[in-house]
Amino acid sequence: MYQNYTGYQLTGDHELVAGRNRLRVQFNQSLPFGTLYAEIDFLDKYADERDFEILPRQMYADWYTSNYDIRIGKQNVIWGESIDTFVNDIITPVDLSEFLTQSPEDLRVGVTAVNIRRYFGSHSLQLIITPAIQPDRLPDPDSRWFPIEQPPTFIPVSFRERDRSPALSDVQTALRFAWRPSASLDVDFMLYRWAHPMPAYSVRPAIQEFPNTPEVSLRENYKTSPMAGYSLSWQISDRWSFVSEALYVYSRLFTYLPVSVNRLESALDNPAEILPLLQEFEIRDDGYLLTKPWLHTMAGMQADLWDTIVGVQAYTELILNYEERILSQQLFPYLSAFAQRTFLRERLALTANGRYNIYGEDFWAQIRTSYEINDGFEVAMGTNLFGGPSISPFYGHLSFELFKENSFGFVQTSIYF
């Protein structure tokens, strides 16, 4: 497949926010015991500086027996029922380096793992083993898509990647039992020893003697933890279905600060307060990180009405045993919605997706239309809109308000051969 994606800012100077040529090569070879499969992207990015990347997305071998499927290598493992977000679907890393300028099917970049599935009639038991933590690919700190706003002060803040030294404790395992009691009900139960793919940032202040400038460095951190989850899909009728899932993380990392957010925000308006306030920070062994149990839940409805598939899903993130010094809010609810309709024997598709964060009042919305001219040629166009009220630089959650100047329209052309 060859694909060109071009996106321009809708406001301001109408800058090129995404420019990408993608050549995807797929190899599939049948063997007596199974298959060999590979999928590699050759990417030419030209939105800012020219950047060429070779990205192996999947490279695995399958071995089939009467009761077992075994897959070894870099692969996609997709669990859960959520749309436009991730609850139990945390096994496969996603590429967020250019945020939502990529199609959902292009976000996953594969996890290197052993995947064993044992079938018991219509039910199955699946085991995933991976040798190391493989986090999501995040934007560079100087990218327009970096999800953390740097406070507007003279104190420089640097962001550092995690220490990638291999350790036996980084080995991760996940187990899923798929229960299929009827044609209308699918239920999955999951147990993990896994690291949640979104990082927590440790804080390391460096208070220098005059005339040297103080600095603050933030480093990505991940922690393996026991987890448990479920997902459910119930086809209530021909038109209506109910979905739900939840993930409980026994020990997730959160950033805390020794001073209140109110004092930090006050110091931004009075630079004379910054240095005395910063002196209350000290270099700590814990890096201002602590662990707490965390619960992520979703419940939603989907319907086929007037030849249109529509759905709404409600989410909550809850920190248990909460402490006020944690930057993140104890309860963080949000909503997502989607709609899709096809025309011309499914060659023309119109889709709309969106998410609304209730407390922050910020949102993301996408409208996209695609037309399959023939079996090997497809064109698409659409827009991504971001917005919301201004937030504090010390807000502990993702806010789409950070990207409101990045709202963009795009055109995508795909050729399959």
Tab-separated table of C-alpha atoms in Angstrom:
chain	number	residue	atom	x	y	z
A	1	MET	CA	0.000	0.000	0.000
A	2	TYR	CA	1.105	3.532	-0.778
A	3	GLN	CA	-0.532	6.324	1.187
A	4	ASN	CA	-0.149	10.093	1.318
A	5	TYR	CA	-1.515	12.055	4.266
A	6	THR	CA	-1.489	15.857	4.331
A	7	GLY	CA	-2.979	17.992	7.088
A	8	TYR	CA	-3.090	21.797	7.390
A	9	GLN	CA	-3.863	23.943	10.416
A	10	LEU	CA	-7.330	25.507	10.206
A	11	THR	CA	-6.393	28.699	12.052
A	12	GLY	CA	-3.395	31.004	12.429
A	13	ASP	CA	-0.846	30.672	9.630
A	14	HIS	CA	-2.452	27.486	8.236
A	15	GLU	CA	0.763	25.565	8.841
A	16	LEU	CA	1.413	22.066	7.583
A	17	VAL	CA	0.844	19.988	10.750
A	18	ALA	CA	1.158	16.532	9.161
A	19	GLY	CA	2.812	15.455	5.934
A	20	ARG	CA	3.548	11.781	5.438
A	21	ASN	CA	4.226	9.349	2.618
A	22	ARG	CA	3.763	5.739	3.727
A	23	LEU	CA	4.771	2.642	1.752
A	24	ARG	CA	3.549	-0.493	3.521
A	25	VAL	CA	4.879	-3.868	2.434
A	26	GLN	CA	3.159	-7.068	3.591
A	27	PHE	CA	4.494	-10.609	3.310
A	28	ASN	CA	2.367	-13.676	4.016
A	29	GLN	CA	3.681	-17.211	3.456
A	30	SER	CA	1.686	-20.353	4.220
A	31	LEU	CA	3.654	-23.245	5.728
A	32	PRO	CA	2.699	-26.834	6.657
A	33	PHE	CA	2.462	-25.895	10.337
A	34	GLY	CA	1.113	-22.348	10.002
A	35	THR	CA	2.157	-19.023	8.446
A	36	LEU	CA	4.910	-16.434	8.357
A	37	TYR	CA	3.792	-12.812	8.273
A	38	ALA	CA	5.580	-9.479	8.099
A	39	GLU	CA	4.364	-5.901	7.730
A	40	ILE	CA	6.842	-3.036	7.381
A	41	ASP	CA	6.227	0.685	6.872
A	42	PHE	CA	8.650	2.969	5.035
A	43	LEU	CA	7.765	6.469	6.214
A	44	ASP	CA	8.750	9.793	4.677
A	45	LYS	CA	7.648	12.612	7.015
A	46	TYR	CA	7.899	16.139	5.678
A	47	ALA	CA	5.768	18.330	7.970
A	48	ASP	CA	8.770	19.881	9.738
A	49	GLU	CA	12.221	18.645	8.905
A	50	ARG	CA	12.448	15.739	6.484
A	51	ASP	CA	12.484	12.499	8.429
A	52	PHE	CA	12.703	8.983	6.973
A	53	GLU	CA	11.890	5.954	9.121
A	54	ILE	CA	11.655	2.208	8.597
A	55	LEU	CA	9.042	0.866	11.024
A	56	PRO	CA	8.524	-2.907	11.411
A	57	ARG	CA	4.898	-3.129	12.516
A	58	GLN	CA	4.420	-6.909	12.678
A	59	MET	CA	6.802	-9.829	12.116
A	60	TYR	CA	5.637	-13.184	13.465
A	61	ALA	CA	5.290	-16.923	12.912
A	62	ASP	CA	2.055	-18.854	13.515
A	63	TRP	CA	1.819	-22.516	14.491
A	64	TYR	CA	-1.603	-24.174	14.441
A	65	THR	CA	-2.704	-27.438	16.072
A	66	SER	CA	-6.140	-28.932	16.703
A	67	ASN	CA	-6.515	-27.137	20.049
A	68	TYR	CA	-3.779	-24.485	20.089
A	69	ASP	CA	-2.778	-21.365	18.155
A	70	ILE	CA	0.774	-20.182	18.894
A	71	ARG	CA	2.159	-16.879	17.592
A	72	ILE	CA	5.722	-15.752	18.264
A	73	GLY	CA	7.152	-12.367	17.287
A	74	LYS	CA	6.049	-8.754	16.881
A	75	GLN	CA	2.250	-8.718	16.678
A	76	ASN	CA	-0.959	-6.853	17.482
A	77	VAL	CA	-2.967	-8.044	20.493
A	78	ILE	CA	-6.301	-6.208	20.783
A	79	TRP	CA	-8.490	-6.676	23.861
A	80	GLY	CA	-11.572	-4.828	25.051
A	81	GLU	CA	-14.583	-2.987	23.641
A	82	SER	CA	-13.611	0.689	23.893
A	83	ILE	CA	-13.746	3.132	20.974
A	84	ASP	CA	-11.133	5.921	20.683
A	85	THR	CA	-9.499	5.092	24.015
A	86	PHE	CA	-7.863	2.178	25.818
A	87	VAL	CA	-9.014	0.333	28.948
A	88	ASN	CA	-7.923	-3.324	28.664
A	89	ASP	CA	-6.367	-2.703	25.258
A	90	ILE	CA	-2.927	-1.954	26.759
A	91	ILE	CA	-0.933	-4.925	25.440
A	92	THR	CA	0.096	-3.482	22.067
A	93	PRO	CA	1.985	-0.151	22.060
A	94	VAL	CA	0.511	2.663	19.997
A	95	ASP	CA	2.309	5.395	18.064
A	96	LEU	CA	1.206	8.761	19.464
A	97	SER	CA	4.251	10.633	18.126
A	98	GLU	CA	1.989	12.510	15.698
A	99	PHE	CA	-1.078	12.113	17.898
A	100	LEU	CA	-4.351	11.899	15.958
A	101	THR	CA	-2.937	12.661	12.521
A	102	GLN	CA	-2.808	8.890	11.970
A	103	SER	CA	-5.747	6.614	11.228
A	104	PRO	CA	-6.755	4.312	14.116
A	105	GLU	CA	-5.559	1.247	12.188
A	106	ASP	CA	-2.104	2.824	11.849
A	107	LEU	CA	-1.623	3.632	15.546
A	108	ARG	CA	-0.611	0.134	16.711
A	109	VAL	CA	3.057	-0.743	16.195
A	110	GLY	CA	3.134	-4.306	17.533
A	111	VAL	CA	4.343	-5.952	20.731
A	112	THR	CA	7.151	-8.530	20.751
A	113	ALA	CA	5.611	-11.485	22.549
A	114	VAL	CA	4.752	-15.166	22.750
A	115	ASN	CA	1.001	-15.578	22.254
A	116	ILE	CA	-0.519	-18.982	23.119
A	117	ARG	CA	-4.241	-19.638	22.764
A	118	ARG	CA	-5.968	-22.849	23.866
A	119	TYR	CA	-9.516	-23.552	22.643
A	120	PHE	CA	-12.259	-25.283	24.637
A	121	GLY	CA	-15.113	-25.475	22.178
A	122	SER	CA	-16.379	-21.900	21.763
A	123	HIS	CA	-14.315	-20.724	24.764
A	124	SER	CA	-10.567	-20.085	24.890
A	125	LEU	CA	-7.665	-19.309	27.217
A	126	GLN	CA	-4.943	-16.938	25.966
A	127	LEU	CA	-1.490	-16.325	27.464
A	128	ILE	CA	0.766	-13.405	26.450
A	129	ILE	CA	4.423	-13.255	27.543
A	130	THR	CA	6.715	-10.374	26.594
A	131	PRO	CA	10.341	-9.974	27.726
A	132	ALA	CA	10.365	-6.230	28.389
A	133	ILE	CA	8.231	-3.146	28.964
A	134	GLN	CA	7.245	-1.718	25.585
A	135	PRO	CA	5.583	1.667	26.185
A	136	ASP	CA	3.645	3.812	23.733
A	137	ARG	CA	5.619	6.056	21.376
A	138	LEU	CA	5.128	9.607	22.657
A	139	PRO	CA	5.743	12.916	20.853
A	140	ASP	CA	9.079	14.655	21.319
A	141	PRO	CA	8.985	17.398	23.983
A	142	ASP	CA	9.426	20.070	21.290
A	143	SER	CA	6.564	18.650	19.206
A	144	ARG	CA	3.282	20.518	18.790
A	145	TRP	CA	1.612	17.293	20.000
A	146	PHE	CA	3.484	16.890	23.306
A	147	PRO	CA	0.746	16.404	25.949
A	148	ILE	CA	2.381	18.392	28.773
A	149	GLU	CA	2.436	22.191	28.842
A	150	GLN	CA	5.681	23.736	30.104
A	151	PRO	CA	5.008	26.412	32.748
A	152	PRO	CA	5.706	29.940	31.423
A	153	THR	CA	8.706	30.671	33.664
A	154	PHE	CA	12.386	31.378	33.191
A	155	ILE	CA	13.221	28.026	34.806
A	156	PRO	CA	13.998	25.475	32.067
A	157	VAL	CA	12.216	22.115	32.224
A	158	SER	CA	13.743	19.118	30.458
A	159	PHE	CA	12.016	15.823	29.667
A	160	ARG	CA	13.944	12.563	29.661
A	161	GLU	CA	13.070	9.070	28.496
A	162	ARG	CA	13.057	6.193	30.952
A	163	ASP	CA	16.144	4.175	31.788
A	164	ARG	CA	15.978	1.327	29.269
A	165	SER	CA	18.443	-0.990	31.046
A	166	PRO	CA	16.924	-4.498	30.780
A	167	ALA	CA	15.822	-6.192	33.990
A	168	LEU	CA	14.188	-9.496	34.810
A	169	SER	CA	11.413	-7.588	36.587
A	170	ASP	CA	10.383	-6.107	33.210
A	171	VAL	CA	9.054	-9.476	31.974
A	172	GLN	CA	5.282	-9.107	31.540
A	173	THR	CA	2.487	-11.671	31.361
A	174	ALA	CA	-1.219	-11.431	30.626
A	175	LEU	CA	-3.932	-14.092	30.730
A	176	ARG	CA	-7.396	-13.875	29.179
A	177	PHE	CA	-10.285	-16.321	29.417
A	178	ALA	CA	-12.821	-15.763	26.620
A	179	TRP	CA	-16.258	-17.063	27.636
A	180	ARG	CA	-18.835	-17.404	24.843
A	181	PRO	CA	-22.012	-18.771	26.476
A	182	SER	CA	-24.258	-17.747	23.540
A	183	ALA	CA	-24.169	-16.075	20.155
A	184	SER	CA	-25.311	-12.779	21.727
A	185	LEU	CA	-22.920	-12.600	24.715
A	186	ASP	CA	-19.125	-12.315	24.774
A	187	VAL	CA	-17.337	-12.021	28.129
A	188	ASP	CA	-13.575	-11.833	28.707
A	189	PHE	CA	-11.744	-12.048	32.040
A	190	MET	CA	-8.135	-10.798	32.223
A	191	LEU	CA	-5.260	-11.092	34.682
A	192	TYR	CA	-2.005	-9.223	34.125
A	193	ARG	CA	1.427	-8.567	35.452
A	194	TRP	CA	1.982	-5.567	33.233
A	195	ALA	CA	3.118	-1.943	33.113
A	196	HIS	CA	0.489	0.584	32.088
A	197	PRO	CA	1.811	2.140	28.855
A	198	MET	CA	1.236	5.781	29.847
A	199	PRO	CA	4.115	7.178	31.926
A	200	ALA	CA	4.296	9.002	35.225
A	201	TYR	CA	6.983	11.689	35.420
A	202	SER	CA	9.481	11.830	38.265
A	203	VAL	CA	10.649	15.304	39.298
A	204	ARG	CA	14.303	16.146	39.892
A	205	PRO	CA	15.061	19.796	40.747
A	206	ALA	CA	18.578	21.212	40.358
A	207	ILE	CA	19.045	24.327	42.485
A	208	GLN	CA	22.250	26.012	41.288
A	209	GLU	CA	24.300	28.713	42.936
A	210	PHE	CA	24.032	32.223	41.461
A	211	PRO	CA	24.516	33.071	38.601
A	212	ASN	CA	23.598	29.582	37.333
A	213	THR	CA	19.919	29.051	36.484
A	214	PRO	CA	17.853	26.466	38.406
A	215	GLU	CA	16.580	23.548	36.362
A	216	VAL	CA	13.897	20.900	36.662
A	217	SER	CA	14.061	17.569	34.841
A	218	LEU	CA	11.099	15.236	34.361
A	219	ARG	CA	11.749	11.571	33.531
A	220	GLU	CA	9.341	8.929	32.206
A	221	ASN	CA	8.645	6.076	34.622
A	222	TYR	CA	6.761	2.796	34.229
A	223	LYS	CA	6.002	0.127	36.804
A	224	THR	CA	4.864	-3.462	36.396
A	225	SER	CA	1.911	-4.285	38.609
A	226	PRO	CA	-0.727	-6.969	39.129
A	227	MET	CA	-3.913	-6.061	37.251
A	228	ALA	CA	-7.338	-7.560	36.662
A	229	GLY	CA	-10.016	-6.690	34.149
A	230	TYR	CA	-13.067	-7.774	32.216
A	231	SER	CA	-14.861	-6.831	29.014
A	232	LEU	CA	-18.420	-7.613	27.951
A	233	SER	CA	-20.413	-7.295	24.748
A	234	TRP	CA	-24.134	-8.144	24.823
A	235	GLN	CA	-26.262	-8.055	21.672
A	236	ILE	CA	-29.604	-7.107	23.234
A	237	SER	CA	-31.543	-7.134	19.942
A	238	ASP	CA	-30.961	-6.819	16.230
A	239	ARG	CA	-30.431	-3.075	16.663
A	240	TRP	CA	-29.112	-2.555	20.193
A	241	SER	CA	-26.018	-3.769	22.016
A	242	PHE	CA	-24.416	-3.043	25.401
A	243	VAL	CA	-20.667	-2.970	26.074
A	244	SER	CA	-18.692	-2.618	29.278
A	245	GLU	CA	-15.180	-3.139	30.560
A	246	ALA	CA	-12.988	-2.313	33.523
A	247	LEU	CA	-9.325	-2.515	34.500
A	248	TYR	CA	-8.047	-2.521	38.079
A	249	VAL	CA	-4.347	-1.706	38.553
A	250	TYR	CA	-3.038	-2.656	41.977
A	251	SER	CA	-0.064	-0.281	41.931
A	252	ARG	CA	0.096	2.602	39.437
A	253	LEU	CA	2.561	5.486	39.581
A	254	PHE	CA	1.382	9.060	40.170
A	255	THR	CA	3.293	12.335	40.473
A	256	TYR	CA	2.904	14.450	43.605
A	257	LEU	CA	4.387	17.787	44.677
A	258	PRO	CA	5.483	19.115	48.090
A	259	VAL	CA	3.569	22.371	47.582
A	260	SER	CA	-0.006	23.077	46.556
A	261	VAL	CA	-1.045	23.776	42.968
A	262	ASN	CA	-2.524	27.096	44.143
A	263	ARG	CA	0.929	28.242	45.316
A	264	LEU	CA	2.520	27.147	42.059
A	265	GLU	CA	-0.074	29.037	40.001
A	266	SER	CA	0.387	32.119	42.194
A	267	ALA	CA	4.142	32.018	41.596
A	268	LEU	CA	3.576	32.173	37.836
A	269	ASP	CA	2.036	35.637	38.312
A	270	ASN	CA	4.814	36.763	40.652
A	271	PRO	CA	8.273	35.653	39.456
A	272	ALA	CA	9.849	36.750	42.757
A	273	GLU	CA	8.056	33.823	44.429
A	274	ILE	CA	9.460	31.192	42.077
A	275	LEU	CA	12.933	30.745	43.564
A	276	PRO	CA	11.766	30.595	47.228
A	277	LEU	CA	9.096	28.132	46.199
A	278	LEU	CA	11.548	25.997	44.252
A	279	GLN	CA	13.788	25.792	47.312
A	280	GLU	CA	11.062	23.780	49.014
A	281	PHE	CA	11.768	21.034	46.507
A	282	GLU	CA	14.546	18.592	47.296
A	283	ILE	CA	16.124	15.695	45.473
A	284	ARG	CA	14.192	12.671	46.666
A	285	ASP	CA	14.840	8.987	46.090
A	286	ASP	CA	11.215	8.496	45.061
A	287	GLY	CA	11.396	11.319	42.478
A	288	TYR	CA	8.067	12.642	43.820
A	289	LEU	CA	6.312	9.479	42.673
A	290	LEU	CA	4.006	7.300	44.720
A	291	THR	CA	1.877	4.259	43.929
A	292	LYS	CA	-1.865	3.920	44.366
A	293	PRO	CA	-4.547	1.467	43.224
A	294	TRP	CA	-6.354	2.743	40.130
A	295	LEU	CA	-9.617	1.765	38.422
A	296	HIS	CA	-10.603	2.513	34.812
A	297	THR	CA	-14.183	1.679	33.767
A	298	MET	CA	-16.399	1.998	30.692
A	299	ALA	CA	-20.062	1.350	29.917
A	300	GLY	CA	-21.786	2.145	26.644
A	301	MET	CA	-24.588	1.513	24.189
A	302	GLN	CA	-24.469	1.001	20.437
A	303	ALA	CA	-27.382	0.979	18.009
A	304	ASP	CA	-28.122	0.551	14.317
A	305	LEU	CA	-30.718	3.263	13.605
A	306	TRP	CA	-31.846	4.625	10.249
A	307	ASP	CA	-28.998	2.747	8.505
A	308	THR	CA	-26.504	4.512	10.803
A	309	ILE	CA	-24.382	2.921	13.525
A	310	VAL	CA	-24.230	5.204	16.570
A	311	GLY	CA	-22.747	4.718	20.010
A	312	VAL	CA	-21.960	6.452	23.291
A	313	GLN	CA	-19.483	5.273	25.924
A	314	ALA	CA	-18.952	6.709	29.424
A	315	TYR	CA	-15.609	6.340	31.223
A	316	THR	CA	-14.284	6.987	34.709
A	317	GLU	CA	-10.742	6.918	36.076
A	318	LEU	CA	-10.595	6.568	39.865
A	319	ILE	CA	-7.540	6.745	42.156
A	320	LEU	CA	-8.106	4.714	45.323
A	321	ASN	CA	-6.575	5.674	48.702
A	322	TYR	CA	-6.243	9.188	47.268
A	323	GLU	CA	-3.992	11.898	48.717
A	324	GLU	CA	-4.512	15.609	48.035
A	325	ARG	CA	-0.875	16.155	47.038
A	326	ILE	CA	-1.321	13.997	43.900
A	327	LEU	CA	-1.479	16.109	40.730
A	328	SER	CA	-4.141	13.952	39.070
A	329	GLN	CA	-7.751	14.283	40.176
A	330	GLN	CA	-9.228	11.470	42.237
A	331	LEU	CA	-12.159	11.008	39.843
A	332	PHE	CA	-11.809	11.820	36.142
A	333	PRO	CA	-14.927	11.142	33.983
A	334	TYR	CA	-15.232	11.542	30.221
A	335	LEU	CA	-17.503	10.578	27.327
A	336	SER	CA	-16.910	9.371	23.794
A	337	ALA	CA	-19.369	9.121	20.905
A	338	PHE	CA	-19.259	7.873	17.335
A	339	ALA	CA	-21.479	7.517	14.288
A	340	GLN	CA	-20.965	5.856	10.907
A	341	ARG	CA	-23.059	5.557	7.768
A	342	THR	CA	-22.218	4.061	4.391
A	343	PHE	CA	-23.604	4.768	0.931
A	344	LEU	CA	-23.195	3.484	-2.619
A	345	ARG	CA	-22.882	-0.179	-1.585
A	346	GLU	CA	-20.453	0.739	1.204
A	347	ARG	CA	-17.981	2.478	-1.110
A	348	LEU	CA	-18.708	5.852	0.476
A	349	ALA	CA	-18.395	6.098	4.274
A	350	LEU	CA	-19.087	9.032	6.583
A	351	THR	CA	-17.845	8.799	10.179
A	352	ALA	CA	-17.827	11.100	13.187
A	353	ASN	CA	-15.960	10.524	16.460
A	354	GLY	CA	-15.435	12.625	19.531
A	355	ARG	CA	-14.453	12.760	23.188
A	356	TYR	CA	-15.459	15.195	25.939
A	357	ASN	CA	-13.630	15.483	29.280
A	358	ILE	CA	-16.318	16.480	31.779
A	359	TYR	CA	-14.278	18.280	34.456
A	360	GLY	CA	-11.889	20.009	32.063
A	361	GLU	CA	-14.688	20.818	29.570
A	362	ASP	CA	-12.254	20.132	26.719
A	363	PHE	CA	-13.026	18.107	23.609
A	364	TRP	CA	-11.796	16.420	20.443
A	365	ALA	CA	-14.032	15.862	17.408
A	366	GLN	CA	-13.309	14.263	14.040
A	367	ILE	CA	-15.441	14.148	10.908
A	368	ARG	CA	-14.142	11.950	8.101
A	369	THR	CA	-15.462	10.844	4.737
A	370	SER	CA	-13.834	8.203	2.532
A	371	TYR	CA	-14.635	6.976	-0.961
A	372	GLU	CA	-13.380	3.725	-2.500
A	373	ILE	CA	-13.068	4.636	-6.171
A	374	ASN	CA	-12.185	1.041	-7.044
A	375	ASP	CA	-10.729	-1.989	-5.276
A	376	GLY	CA	-7.243	-0.478	-5.232
A	377	PHE	CA	-7.790	3.268	-4.854
A	378	GLU	CA	-9.329	5.169	-1.927
A	379	VAL	CA	-9.475	8.849	-1.036
A	380	ALA	CA	-10.475	10.393	2.287
A	381	MET	CA	-10.773	13.859	3.751
A	382	GLY	CA	-11.862	15.300	7.056
A	383	THR	CA	-11.079	17.501	10.007
A	384	ASN	CA	-9.911	17.159	13.620
A	385	LEU	CA	-11.035	19.861	16.046
A	386	PHE	CA	-9.680	20.475	19.565
A	387	GLY	CA	-10.892	22.964	22.141
A	388	GLY	CA	-11.774	23.864	25.696
A	389	PRO	CA	-11.135	26.534	28.332
A	390	SER	CA	-7.597	27.374	29.444
A	391	ILE	CA	-6.139	25.064	32.063
A	392	SER	CA	-3.376	25.213	34.652
A	393	PRO	CA	0.114	24.065	33.538
A	394	PHE	CA	-0.076	21.775	36.582
A	395	TYR	CA	-3.233	19.988	35.422
A	396	GLY	CA	-2.690	16.262	35.963
A	397	HIS	CA	-4.616	14.907	32.953
A	398	LEU	CA	-4.576	15.071	29.176
A	399	SER	CA	-6.419	18.177	27.983
A	400	PHE	CA	-7.363	18.728	24.348
A	401	GLU	CA	-7.211	22.471	25.061
A	402	LEU	CA	-3.435	22.210	24.602
A	403	PHE	CA	-3.991	21.408	20.928
A	404	LYS	CA	-6.722	23.900	20.007
A	405	GLU	CA	-4.288	25.814	17.786
A	406	ASN	CA	-3.530	22.486	16.042
A	407	SER	CA	-7.070	21.891	14.747
A	408	PHE	CA	-6.552	20.761	11.182
A	409	GLY	CA	-8.117	19.505	7.986
A	410	PHE	CA	-6.608	16.602	6.076
A	411	VAL	CA	-6.640	14.707	2.795
A	412	GLN	CA	-5.533	11.086	2.503
A	413	THR	CA	-4.963	9.053	-0.652
A	414	SER	CA	-4.353	5.296	-0.534
A	415	ILE	CA	-3.342	2.938	-3.342
A	416	TYR	CA	-3.340	-0.834	-2.770
A	417	PHE	CA	-1.372	-3.146	-5.032
